[in-house]
Amino acid sequence: MKNLKVFTRQPAYLPGLVFFDQLLQVDKYIIYDNVQYERRHWGNRNKIRTYQGEQWLTVPVIQKNKRSQTYAETLIDNNTHWAKDHWKAIYLNYAKAPFFKDYAPFFEDLYSQPFAHLLDLDLKIIEFIKQQLDIKTPLILASSLKTKKNDENKTDRLAQMVKELGGNMYITSKGTKNYIDAKCMESYGIELLWHEFSHPIYQQFHGEFIPYMSAIDLLFNYGGRSIDIIRENTKDPLKFDQY
């Protein structure tokens, strides 16, 4: 049987290169949209490179009395001028970057649209960057699958989603080490692997390199060559028992 690798993670705003490196390593990628929204995580924020160093861009969301809301349920607080501010920050810091003009129309239009749900905004950006990088891995919303929530064993839910998609290998990030249940995965006949990520170093428009910016930083600086830079640093997943 052909190995089929699956990865899951929550939605992300202006994702970094690690997100797209993960996409390159799997056959199917689950966006975990029906789990509880995490505050101060990547769902509504990320960083860009500026003349001074780095800057957080954060999408304001409505959270009052909504502690148990999922990513799919999370609404953007459009009572502020966040979209105008984000586009202004991107424009001011990247307008003179080598390939900014190739992608500027998309982002200018994006930030003029009235998004209500955070998930819709995140997916719109992810799909655009994914297309520019020519990555074919399909994105699948967890909410579209038959597998339901299991509070008693989160790994059991993950395993069932993997099997529902025909997978027999699950790649996870090392940050899940404290709660992933290897024996549960094994009981489903799923091989557990760790995602290995080596951040590429490249010439940034503003000088000395700073890692872990949004992937738009690489796109604006290298355009169509961006995917080659990511691929050159992509490592094979590491066996669970080797970590």
mmCIF file of C-alpha atoms in Angstrom:
data_model
loop_
_atom_site.group_PDB
_atom_site.id
_atom_site.type_symbol
_atom_site.label_atom_id
_atom_site.label_comp_id
_atom_site.label_asym_id
_atom_site.label_seq_id
_atom_site.Cartn_x
_atom_site.Cartn_y
_atom_site.Cartn_z
ATOM 1 C CA MET A 1 0.000 0.000 0.000
ATOM 2 C CA LYS A 2 1.245 3.459 -0.887
ATOM 3 C CA ASN A 3 2.071 5.606 2.122
ATOM 4 C CA LEU A 4 -0.265 8.562 2.542
ATOM 5 C CA LYS A 5 0.902 11.286 4.920
ATOM 6 C CA VAL A 6 -1.472 13.605 6.777
ATOM 7 C CA PHE A 7 -0.841 16.721 8.877
ATOM 8 C CA THR A 8 -3.231 18.803 10.989
ATOM 9 C CA ARG A 9 -2.952 22.283 12.435
ATOM 10 C CA GLN A 10 -5.072 25.292 13.307
ATOM 11 C CA PRO A 11 -5.623 28.105 10.803
ATOM 12 C CA ALA A 12 -2.956 30.793 10.597
ATOM 13 C CA TYR A 13 -2.922 34.437 9.518
ATOM 14 C CA LEU A 14 -0.203 35.294 6.983
ATOM 15 C CA PRO A 15 1.522 31.939 7.746
ATOM 16 C CA GLY A 16 5.278 31.573 8.006
ATOM 17 C CA LEU A 17 7.467 29.302 5.914
ATOM 18 C CA VAL A 18 7.076 26.378 8.318
ATOM 19 C CA PHE A 19 3.403 26.139 7.297
ATOM 20 C CA PHE A 20 4.257 25.708 3.624
ATOM 21 C CA ASP A 21 7.153 23.374 4.377
ATOM 22 C CA GLN A 22 4.603 21.140 6.141
ATOM 23 C CA LEU A 23 2.356 21.283 3.077
ATOM 24 C CA LEU A 24 5.244 20.069 0.919
ATOM 25 C CA GLN A 25 5.817 17.022 3.125
ATOM 26 C CA VAL A 26 2.307 15.586 3.187
ATOM 27 C CA ASP A 27 -0.376 14.314 0.832
ATOM 28 C CA LYS A 28 -3.335 15.827 2.676
ATOM 29 C CA TYR A 29 -3.402 18.757 5.091
ATOM 30 C CA ILE A 30 -6.213 19.205 7.607
ATOM 31 C CA ILE A 31 -7.053 22.719 8.796
ATOM 32 C CA TYR A 32 -8.323 22.199 12.345
ATOM 33 C CA ASP A 33 -11.104 24.776 12.205
ATOM 34 C CA ASN A 34 -13.476 23.161 14.725
ATOM 35 C CA VAL A 35 -11.207 23.193 17.786
ATOM 36 C CA GLN A 36 -11.204 25.933 20.418
ATOM 37 C CA TYR A 37 -9.701 29.215 19.292
ATOM 38 C CA GLU A 38 -6.384 29.945 21.016
ATOM 39 C CA ARG A 39 -5.610 33.458 22.167
ATOM 40 C CA ARG A 40 -2.174 34.916 21.399
ATOM 41 C CA HIS A 41 -1.543 32.171 18.857
ATOM 42 C CA TRP A 42 -1.052 32.271 15.067
ATOM 43 C CA GLY A 43 -4.706 32.270 14.024
ATOM 44 C CA ASN A 44 -4.965 36.052 14.010
ATOM 45 C CA ARG A 45 -1.383 37.336 13.936
ATOM 46 C CA ASN A 46 2.045 37.098 12.370
ATOM 47 C CA LYS A 47 5.180 39.142 11.776
ATOM 48 C CA ILE A 48 6.615 41.134 8.879
ATOM 49 C CA ARG A 49 10.121 42.536 8.377
ATOM 50 C CA THR A 50 10.420 46.290 8.788
ATOM 51 C CA TYR A 51 13.166 48.871 8.628
ATOM 52 C CA GLN A 52 13.409 48.675 12.425
ATOM 53 C CA GLY A 53 13.343 44.873 12.692
ATOM 54 C CA GLU A 54 10.041 43.032 12.973
ATOM 55 C CA GLN A 55 6.431 44.027 13.496
ATOM 56 C CA TRP A 56 3.400 42.046 14.621
ATOM 57 C CA LEU A 57 0.245 42.364 12.530
ATOM 58 C CA THR A 58 -2.739 41.298 14.636
ATOM 59 C CA VAL A 59 -6.328 40.929 13.464
ATOM 60 C CA PRO A 60 -8.682 41.986 16.303
ATOM 61 C CA VAL A 61 -11.309 39.375 17.114
ATOM 62 C CA ILE A 62 -14.456 39.349 19.242
ATOM 63 C CA GLN A 63 -13.809 37.237 22.332
ATOM 64 C CA LYS A 64 -15.942 38.594 25.159
ATOM 65 C CA ASN A 65 -18.053 35.762 26.624
ATOM 66 C CA LYS A 66 -16.829 33.475 23.829
ATOM 67 C CA ARG A 67 -14.106 31.466 25.544
ATOM 68 C CA SER A 68 -15.207 28.164 23.999
ATOM 69 C CA GLN A 69 -15.584 29.449 20.443
ATOM 70 C CA THR A 70 -13.900 27.525 17.635
ATOM 71 C CA TYR A 71 -11.736 29.006 14.907
ATOM 72 C CA ALA A 72 -14.657 28.701 12.491
ATOM 73 C CA GLU A 73 -16.893 30.648 14.888
ATOM 74 C CA THR A 74 -14.406 33.429 15.593
ATOM 75 C CA LEU A 75 -15.528 36.816 14.299
ATOM 76 C CA ILE A 76 -13.286 39.711 13.340
ATOM 77 C CA ASP A 77 -13.794 42.967 15.252
ATOM 78 C CA ASN A 78 -14.283 45.360 12.371
ATOM 79 C CA ASN A 79 -14.910 48.348 14.616
ATOM 80 C CA THR A 80 -11.234 49.209 14.175
ATOM 81 C CA HIS A 81 -9.256 50.123 11.044
ATOM 82 C CA TRP A 82 -7.076 47.020 11.322
ATOM 83 C CA ALA A 83 -7.240 46.127 7.597
ATOM 84 C CA LYS A 84 -6.193 49.601 6.517
ATOM 85 C CA ASP A 85 -3.359 49.522 9.060
ATOM 86 C CA HIS A 86 -2.120 46.089 7.928
ATOM 87 C CA TRP A 87 -2.070 47.065 4.263
ATOM 88 C CA LYS A 88 -0.304 50.325 5.113
ATOM 89 C CA ALA A 89 2.367 48.455 7.122
ATOM 90 C CA ILE A 90 2.915 45.931 4.317
ATOM 91 C CA TYR A 91 3.059 48.641 1.659
ATOM 92 C CA LEU A 92 5.424 50.948 3.544
ATOM 93 C CA ASN A 93 7.863 48.160 4.378
ATOM 94 C CA TYR A 94 7.829 46.195 1.111
ATOM 95 C CA ALA A 95 6.885 48.609 -1.673
ATOM 96 C CA LYS A 96 10.500 48.702 -2.893
ATOM 97 C CA ALA A 97 11.116 44.958 -2.519
ATOM 98 C CA PRO A 98 12.046 43.263 -5.837
ATOM 99 C CA PHE A 99 8.784 41.358 -6.389
ATOM 100 C CA PHE A 100 6.283 43.371 -4.344
ATOM 101 C CA LYS A 101 4.424 44.619 -7.443
ATOM 102 C CA ASP A 102 3.716 41.029 -8.509
ATOM 103 C CA TYR A 103 1.616 40.358 -5.413
ATOM 104 C CA ALA A 104 0.476 43.809 -4.269
ATOM 105 C CA PRO A 105 -2.850 43.791 -6.191
ATOM 106 C CA PHE A 106 -4.033 40.702 -4.305
ATOM 107 C CA PHE A 107 -3.245 42.143 -0.882
ATOM 108 C CA GLU A 108 -4.586 45.593 -1.677
ATOM 109 C CA ASP A 109 -7.869 43.978 -2.726
ATOM 110 C CA LEU A 110 -7.816 41.583 0.248
ATOM 111 C CA TYR A 111 -7.627 44.401 2.775
ATOM 112 C CA SER A 112 -10.462 46.264 1.098
ATOM 113 C CA GLN A 113 -12.873 43.350 1.585
ATOM 114 C CA PRO A 114 -15.246 43.177 4.605
ATOM 115 C CA PHE A 115 -14.376 39.781 6.119
ATOM 116 C CA ALA A 116 -16.642 38.749 8.989
ATOM 117 C CA HIS A 117 -14.995 35.448 10.006
ATOM 118 C CA LEU A 118 -11.312 35.052 10.784
ATOM 119 C CA LEU A 119 -11.233 31.624 9.133
ATOM 120 C CA ASP A 120 -12.341 33.040 5.778
ATOM 121 C CA LEU A 121 -9.572 35.628 5.879
ATOM 122 C CA ASP A 122 -6.928 33.076 6.841
ATOM 123 C CA LEU A 123 -7.969 30.608 4.137
ATOM 124 C CA LYS A 124 -8.036 33.299 1.451
ATOM 125 C CA ILE A 125 -4.417 34.207 2.218
ATOM 126 C CA ILE A 126 -3.249 30.604 2.580
ATOM 127 C CA GLU A 127 -4.751 29.556 -0.743
ATOM 128 C CA PHE A 128 -3.182 32.530 -2.519
ATOM 129 C CA ILE A 129 0.325 31.924 -1.166
ATOM 130 C CA LYS A 130 -0.034 28.195 -1.773
ATOM 131 C CA GLN A 131 -0.928 28.915 -5.398
ATOM 132 C CA GLN A 132 2.016 31.278 -5.854
ATOM 133 C CA LEU A 133 4.337 28.571 -4.524
ATOM 134 C CA ASP A 134 2.719 26.001 -6.836
ATOM 135 C CA ILE A 135 1.990 23.626 -3.942
ATOM 136 C CA LYS A 136 -0.693 21.110 -4.875
ATOM 137 C CA THR A 137 -1.396 19.531 -1.471
ATOM 138 C CA PRO A 138 -5.143 19.801 -0.787
ATOM 139 C CA LEU A 139 -6.426 21.632 2.271
ATOM 140 C CA ILE A 140 -9.280 19.904 4.092
ATOM 141 C CA LEU A 141 -11.367 21.486 6.839
ATOM 142 C CA ALA A 142 -11.731 19.247 9.895
ATOM 143 C CA SER A 143 -15.353 20.375 10.132
ATOM 144 C CA SER A 144 -16.041 18.732 6.762
ATOM 145 C CA LEU A 145 -15.028 15.299 8.050
ATOM 146 C CA LYS A 146 -17.262 12.759 9.769
ATOM 147 C CA THR A 147 -14.965 12.375 12.778
ATOM 148 C CA LYS A 148 -16.392 14.152 15.820
ATOM 149 C CA LYS A 149 -14.877 15.740 18.903
ATOM 150 C CA ASN A 150 -13.402 13.417 21.535
ATOM 151 C CA ASP A 151 -12.500 15.261 24.754
ATOM 152 C CA GLU A 152 -11.273 12.095 26.453
ATOM 153 C CA ASN A 153 -8.626 11.235 23.856
ATOM 154 C CA LYS A 154 -7.562 13.937 21.396
ATOM 155 C CA THR A 155 -5.169 11.575 19.643
ATOM 156 C CA ASP A 156 -8.047 9.182 18.963
ATOM 157 C CA ARG A 157 -9.821 11.937 17.070
ATOM 158 C CA LEU A 158 -6.684 12.720 15.073
ATOM 159 C CA ALA A 159 -6.207 9.048 14.222
ATOM 160 C CA GLN A 160 -9.778 8.709 13.031
ATOM 161 C CA MET A 161 -9.406 11.746 10.758
ATOM 162 C CA VAL A 162 -6.233 10.310 9.276
ATOM 163 C CA LYS A 163 -7.943 6.985 8.591
ATOM 164 C CA GLU A 164 -11.009 8.730 7.141
ATOM 165 C CA LEU A 165 -8.712 10.316 4.554
ATOM 166 C CA GLY A 166 -7.025 6.992 3.788
ATOM 167 C CA GLY A 167 -3.814 7.918 5.591
ATOM 168 C CA ASN A 168 -1.367 5.572 7.280
ATOM 169 C CA MET A 169 1.258 8.116 8.338
ATOM 170 C CA TYR A 170 0.725 11.137 10.580
ATOM 171 C CA ILE A 171 3.263 13.940 10.702
ATOM 172 C CA THR A 172 3.140 16.195 13.738
ATOM 173 C CA SER A 173 5.165 19.086 15.103
ATOM 174 C CA LYS A 174 7.469 18.592 18.065
ATOM 175 C CA GLY A 175 5.333 20.932 20.156
ATOM 176 C CA THR A 176 2.754 18.129 20.462
ATOM 177 C CA LYS A 177 5.126 15.764 22.255
ATOM 178 C CA ASN A 178 3.428 16.241 25.633
ATOM 179 C CA TYR A 179 -0.035 15.181 24.515
ATOM 180 C CA ILE A 180 0.265 12.986 21.420
ATOM 181 C CA ASP A 181 -0.452 9.344 22.258
ATOM 182 C CA ALA A 182 1.893 7.185 20.194
ATOM 183 C CA LYS A 183 0.250 3.939 21.305
ATOM 184 C CA CYS A 184 -3.150 5.209 20.184
ATOM 185 C CA MET A 185 -1.771 6.004 16.724
ATOM 186 C CA GLU A 186 -0.147 2.575 16.594
ATOM 187 C CA SER A 187 -3.471 0.900 17.458
ATOM 188 C CA TYR A 188 -4.932 2.441 14.293
ATOM 189 C CA GLY A 189 -1.997 1.250 12.197
ATOM 190 C CA ILE A 190 -0.692 4.791 11.764
ATOM 191 C CA GLU A 191 3.025 5.533 11.777
ATOM 192 C CA LEU A 192 3.870 8.675 13.752
ATOM 193 C CA LEU A 193 6.546 11.048 12.426
ATOM 194 C CA TRP A 194 7.955 14.405 13.558
ATOM 195 C CA HIS A 195 8.081 17.334 11.185
ATOM 196 C CA GLU A 196 11.646 18.526 10.702
ATOM 197 C CA PHE A 197 12.050 22.192 9.717
ATOM 198 C CA SER A 198 15.217 24.029 8.796
ATOM 199 C CA HIS A 199 14.518 27.715 8.255
ATOM 200 C CA PRO A 200 16.149 28.990 5.056
ATOM 201 C CA ILE A 201 18.382 32.030 5.218
ATOM 202 C CA TYR A 202 17.877 34.482 2.386
ATOM 203 C CA GLN A 203 18.540 38.111 1.533
ATOM 204 C CA GLN A 204 15.878 40.347 3.002
ATOM 205 C CA PHE A 205 15.167 43.778 1.593
ATOM 206 C CA HIS A 206 15.933 45.514 4.868
ATOM 207 C CA GLY A 207 19.355 44.024 5.576
ATOM 208 C CA GLU A 208 20.385 41.574 8.287
ATOM 209 C CA PHE A 209 18.309 38.411 8.153
ATOM 210 C CA ILE A 210 15.557 37.817 10.713
ATOM 211 C CA PRO A 211 13.829 34.390 10.572
ATOM 212 C CA TYR A 212 10.226 33.404 11.178
ATOM 213 C CA MET A 213 8.500 36.206 9.309
ATOM 214 C CA SER A 214 5.319 35.686 7.314
ATOM 215 C CA ALA A 215 5.886 33.853 4.026
ATOM 216 C CA ILE A 216 5.064 37.098 2.209
ATOM 217 C CA ASP A 217 8.524 38.299 3.220
ATOM 218 C CA LEU A 218 10.123 35.597 1.066
ATOM 219 C CA LEU A 219 7.645 36.137 -1.784
ATOM 220 C CA PHE A 220 8.248 39.870 -1.948
ATOM 221 C CA ASN A 221 12.008 39.318 -1.980
ATOM 222 C CA TYR A 222 12.303 36.300 -4.297
ATOM 223 C CA GLY A 223 9.059 35.924 -6.238
ATOM 224 C CA GLY A 224 8.854 32.695 -8.226
ATOM 225 C CA ARG A 225 12.149 31.445 -6.783
ATOM 226 C CA SER A 226 10.608 31.257 -3.299
ATOM 227 C CA ILE A 227 9.495 27.647 -3.615
ATOM 228 C CA ASP A 228 13.017 26.552 -4.583
ATOM 229 C CA ILE A 229 14.383 28.173 -1.429
ATOM 230 C CA ILE A 230 11.841 26.345 0.719
ATOM 231 C CA ARG A 231 12.433 23.007 -1.018
ATOM 232 C CA GLU A 232 16.204 23.264 -0.603
ATOM 233 C CA ASN A 233 15.710 23.310 3.169
ATOM 234 C CA THR A 234 12.955 20.703 3.405
ATOM 235 C CA LYS A 235 13.973 17.671 5.453
ATOM 236 C CA ASP A 236 12.440 14.220 5.595
ATOM 237 C CA PRO A 237 10.208 13.609 8.631
ATOM 238 C CA LEU A 238 11.894 12.088 11.664
ATOM 239 C CA LYS A 239 10.725 8.806 13.191
ATOM 240 C CA PHE A 240 8.823 9.288 16.445
ATOM 241 C CA ASP A 241 11.245 7.164 18.478
ATOM 242 C CA GLN A 242 14.226 9.180 17.210
ATOM 243 C CA TYR A 243 13.107 12.349 18.950
#
